[in-house]
């Protein structure tokens, strides 16, 4: 009996162990279900995923490792609408999420905080709105965070300091307001908060960044102009405040393109005018040479030097003298009589 009891107990423990140990198949199946839910919510027909396939690792934009989805890259595929809970938040082994350059809107889903392995989050070029949620600051493994070109508003939270591994923080072209908190990142090498509604002075920890990182706001202090004294208010920012999806100004590349195009157009116009003037001058000169050549040929044919108008007027016209030619006198000599049988001699009279 003791032996059978031990065997039964061992089998029970083994069964319990197999029940609580998750398998790769079930995890990949949950990732597949989350991706299909994402397509139904925001993708429509833009995501041509073959739902008949058992594994999502063969789908476009999906990358797997150890039977889990670790990267989802869907840039510029016309995704629209809000990201619902139970989609990207269920991809718990996700390391890279790129949904940039789409038309996603609304707040970020709260279950995104479940993606604790997330390292790269690219959401720029969408229509996300509202303040940056606090759960984002619990993703301590984030290295690249790009929220630029959205409609995020409110103040920039000092909670960004919790992201100690951050190397990229792009917040430009949003609607952030208020002062910039004292952000201290040991490894931050890419930073931009330009074209928002920020005011106050640039924190000392960020004064080593380029001036372009702070343009389009009401900020002062290095690397910008010095802050005015006596509490004089700064004028509101005018750059990037136009109507439309984002409050953006012309980028440096666009301005450079406009300037280069204008200069090239002006040079082309000047070149065209130069060619036309040169052609006209050449045509006039050719006509002058032709007229001179014609006159010279006439002079050569006559063997005379052409007279000016004054000289021609002074030369008298020649008189015409008609001499009377006398008519020749006809002298008739007498013809002698011929003897009989004698032929007359022929005489040829020559006319004078």
Short mmCIF file of C-alpha atoms in Angstrom, two decimals, residues 13-210:
data_model
loop_
_atom_site.label_atom_id
_atom_site.label_comp_id
_atom_site.label_asym_id
_atom_site.label_seq_id
_atom_site.Cartn_x
_atom_site.Cartn_y
_atom_site.Cartn_z
CA UNK A 13 2.55 16.28 -8.24
CA UNK A 14 3.65 15.75 -11.84
CA UNK A 15 0.18 16.59 -13.09
CA UNK A 16 0.07 19.76 -11.00
CA UNK A 17 3.49 20.79 -12.31
CA UNK A 18 2.41 20.33 -15.92
CA UNK A 19 -0.74 22.34 -15.22
CA UNK A 20 1.05 25.41 -13.85
CA UNK A 21 4.00 25.51 -16.23
CA UNK A 22 3.04 27.71 -19.25
CA UNK A 23 3.85 26.40 -22.67
CA UNK A 24 5.23 28.33 -25.62
CA UNK A 25 2.28 27.35 -27.73
CA UNK A 26 -0.31 28.99 -25.48
CA UNK A 27 1.75 32.20 -25.13
CA UNK A 28 2.20 32.49 -28.89
CA UNK A 29 -1.50 31.84 -29.31
CA UNK A 30 -2.30 34.73 -26.97
CA UNK A 31 0.06 36.97 -28.93
CA UNK A 32 -1.69 35.93 -32.13
CA UNK A 33 -5.10 36.74 -30.62
CA UNK A 34 -3.85 40.16 -29.49
CA UNK A 35 -2.58 40.97 -33.00
CA UNK A 36 -5.87 39.95 -34.60
CA UNK A 37 -7.72 42.16 -32.10
CA UNK A 38 -5.41 45.04 -33.05
CA UNK A 39 -6.16 44.55 -36.73
CA UNK A 40 -9.90 44.52 -36.08
CA UNK A 41 -9.71 47.70 -34.00
CA UNK A 42 -7.42 49.96 -36.03
CA UNK A 43 -6.14 48.08 -39.06
CA UNK A 44 -9.11 47.09 -41.13
CA UNK A 45 -7.86 45.79 -44.47
CA UNK A 46 -4.53 47.56 -44.31
CA UNK A 47 -2.90 44.65 -42.47
CA UNK A 48 -2.85 41.77 -44.90
CA UNK A 49 -2.20 39.08 -42.33
CA UNK A 50 -3.13 35.52 -43.17
CA UNK A 51 -5.37 34.49 -40.29
CA UNK A 52 -5.27 30.90 -41.50
CA UNK A 53 -1.66 30.59 -40.36
CA UNK A 54 -1.18 29.23 -36.85
CA UNK A 55 1.86 31.35 -36.13
CA UNK A 56 1.90 35.15 -36.35
CA UNK A 57 5.67 35.15 -36.74
CA UNK A 58 5.24 35.00 -40.52
CA UNK A 59 3.07 38.10 -40.68
CA UNK A 60 4.40 41.39 -42.05
CA UNK A 61 5.86 43.62 -39.34
CA UNK A 62 5.92 40.87 -36.70
CA UNK A 63 9.15 39.52 -35.27
CA UNK A 64 9.38 36.62 -32.85
CA UNK A 65 11.95 35.12 -30.54
CA UNK A 66 11.58 31.96 -28.47
CA UNK A 67 7.96 31.54 -29.60
CA UNK A 68 6.95 35.02 -28.45
CA UNK A 69 6.29 38.25 -30.34
CA UNK A 70 9.15 40.57 -29.47
CA UNK A 71 8.83 43.31 -32.11
CA UNK A 72 5.88 44.90 -33.90
CA UNK A 73 6.75 47.41 -36.62
CA UNK A 74 3.80 48.89 -38.53
CA UNK A 75 4.95 52.34 -39.74
CA UNK A 76 2.78 54.22 -42.23
CA UNK A 77 0.17 51.50 -42.87
CA UNK A 78 -2.92 53.72 -42.43
CA UNK A 79 -3.84 52.58 -38.93
CA UNK A 80 -6.58 54.81 -37.49
CA UNK A 81 -8.67 55.10 -34.37
CA UNK A 82 -7.86 54.39 -30.73
CA UNK A 83 -5.68 51.60 -29.43
CA UNK A 84 -8.00 49.52 -27.24
CA UNK A 85 -7.02 47.60 -24.13
CA UNK A 86 -6.17 43.98 -24.83
CA UNK A 87 -4.18 44.54 -28.01
CA UNK A 88 -0.56 45.71 -27.79
CA UNK A 89 -0.77 45.50 -24.01
CA UNK A 90 -1.12 41.71 -24.25
CA UNK A 91 2.20 41.40 -26.09
CA UNK A 92 4.02 41.08 -22.78
CA UNK A 93 7.39 40.13 -24.31
CA UNK A 94 7.44 43.09 -26.66
CA UNK A 95 10.77 44.89 -26.90
CA UNK A 96 10.11 47.19 -29.88
CA UNK A 97 6.80 48.84 -30.77
CA UNK A 98 6.72 51.13 -33.83
CA UNK A 99 3.35 52.57 -34.87
CA UNK A 100 4.72 55.81 -36.29
CA UNK A 101 3.24 57.82 -39.15
CA UNK A 102 -0.34 56.58 -38.86
CA UNK A 103 -3.58 58.23 -37.75
CA UNK A 104 -3.97 56.73 -34.29
CA UNK A 105 -5.72 58.98 -31.80
CA UNK A 106 -6.93 59.19 -28.22
CA UNK A 107 -4.96 58.26 -25.10
CA UNK A 108 -2.49 55.44 -24.84
CA UNK A 109 -3.94 52.11 -23.61
CA UNK A 110 -3.39 51.59 -19.90
CA UNK A 111 -2.28 47.95 -20.25
CA UNK A 112 0.80 49.13 -22.14
CA UNK A 113 2.35 49.09 -18.66
CA UNK A 114 2.40 45.28 -18.92
CA UNK A 115 5.12 45.45 -21.57
CA UNK A 116 7.94 45.57 -19.03
CA UNK A 117 10.52 44.41 -21.57
CA UNK A 118 9.83 47.38 -23.86
CA UNK A 119 13.02 49.12 -25.00
CA UNK A 120 11.96 51.15 -28.05
CA UNK A 121 8.63 52.98 -28.35
CA UNK A 122 8.03 54.95 -31.58
CA UNK A 123 4.62 56.65 -31.69
CA UNK A 124 5.51 59.87 -33.56
CA UNK A 125 3.41 61.21 -36.40
CA UNK A 126 -0.02 60.24 -35.02
CA UNK A 127 -2.87 62.03 -33.24
CA UNK A 128 -2.51 60.79 -29.68
CA UNK A 129 -3.84 63.34 -27.20
CA UNK A 130 -4.07 64.08 -23.51
CA UNK A 131 -1.27 64.12 -20.97
CA UNK A 132 1.49 61.56 -21.03
CA UNK A 133 0.15 58.78 -18.76
CA UNK A 134 2.05 58.05 -15.55
CA UNK A 135 2.22 54.32 -16.26
CA UNK A 136 4.66 55.10 -19.03
CA UNK A 137 7.20 56.06 -16.38
CA UNK A 138 7.10 52.52 -14.97
CA UNK A 139 8.71 51.11 -18.12
CA UNK A 140 12.20 51.48 -16.70
CA UNK A 141 13.82 49.61 -19.57
CA UNK A 142 12.92 52.27 -22.18
CA UNK A 143 15.91 53.47 -24.19
CA UNK A 144 14.24 55.22 -27.17
CA UNK A 145 10.99 57.18 -26.68
CA UNK A 146 9.57 59.24 -29.55
CA UNK A 147 6.21 60.97 -28.98
CA UNK A 148 6.79 63.85 -31.43
CA UNK A 149 4.15 65.13 -33.83
CA UNK A 150 1.06 64.32 -31.75
CA UNK A 151 -1.44 66.30 -29.67
CA UNK A 152 -0.10 65.49 -26.20
CA UNK A 153 -0.82 68.32 -23.79
CA UNK A 154 -0.27 69.37 -20.19
CA UNK A 155 3.04 69.86 -18.48
CA UNK A 156 6.09 67.75 -19.08
CA UNK A 157 6.16 65.44 -16.09
CA UNK A 158 9.25 65.09 -13.92
CA UNK A 159 8.40 61.38 -13.96
CA UNK A 160 10.56 61.13 -17.07
CA UNK A 161 13.47 61.04 -14.63
CA UNK A 162 12.38 57.50 -13.72
CA UNK A 163 13.48 56.36 -17.16
CA UNK A 164 17.14 56.24 -16.22
CA UNK A 165 18.24 54.31 -19.30
CA UNK A 166 16.71 56.80 -21.72
CA UNK A 167 18.95 57.92 -24.57
CA UNK A 168 16.32 59.45 -26.87
CA UNK A 169 13.44 61.70 -25.81
CA UNK A 170 11.54 63.48 -28.59
CA UNK A 171 8.55 65.59 -27.53
CA UNK A 172 8.52 68.28 -30.24
CA UNK A 173 5.45 69.45 -32.15
CA UNK A 174 2.90 68.77 -29.42
CA UNK A 175 0.91 71.01 -27.06
CA UNK A 176 2.96 70.77 -23.91
CA UNK A 177 2.82 73.86 -21.73
CA UNK A 178 4.45 75.26 -18.61
CA UNK A 179 8.11 75.07 -17.65
CA UNK A 180 10.52 72.28 -18.43
CA UNK A 181 11.28 70.26 -15.30
CA UNK A 182 14.84 69.60 -14.24
CA UNK A 183 15.43 66.47 -16.30
CA UNK A 184 18.61 64.62 -15.50
CA UNK A 185 19.59 61.78 -17.79
CA UNK A 186 23.03 60.28 -17.61
CA UNK A 187 23.01 58.91 -21.14
CA UNK A 188 20.60 61.22 -23.01
CA UNK A 189 22.05 62.10 -26.43
CA UNK A 190 18.88 62.92 -28.43
CA UNK A 191 16.45 65.49 -27.01
CA UNK A 192 13.90 67.88 -28.50
CA UNK A 193 10.96 69.87 -27.09
CA UNK A 194 10.67 72.47 -29.87
CA UNK A 195 7.36 73.93 -31.09
CA UNK A 196 5.24 73.50 -28.00
CA UNK A 197 3.81 76.10 -25.59
CA UNK A 198 6.58 75.92 -23.00
CA UNK A 199 7.79 78.91 -21.03
CA UNK A 200 10.34 79.80 -18.40
CA UNK A 201 14.05 79.15 -18.45
CA UNK A 202 15.89 76.16 -19.79
CA UNK A 203 17.01 73.89 -16.93
CA UNK A 204 20.70 73.86 -16.27
CA UNK A 205 20.87 70.13 -16.94
CA UNK A 206 19.73 70.71 -20.55
CA UNK A 207 21.71 73.83 -21.44
CA UNK A 208 24.30 71.82 -23.33
CA UNK A 209 21.71 70.85 -25.94
CA UNK A 210 21.54 72.73 -29.28
#
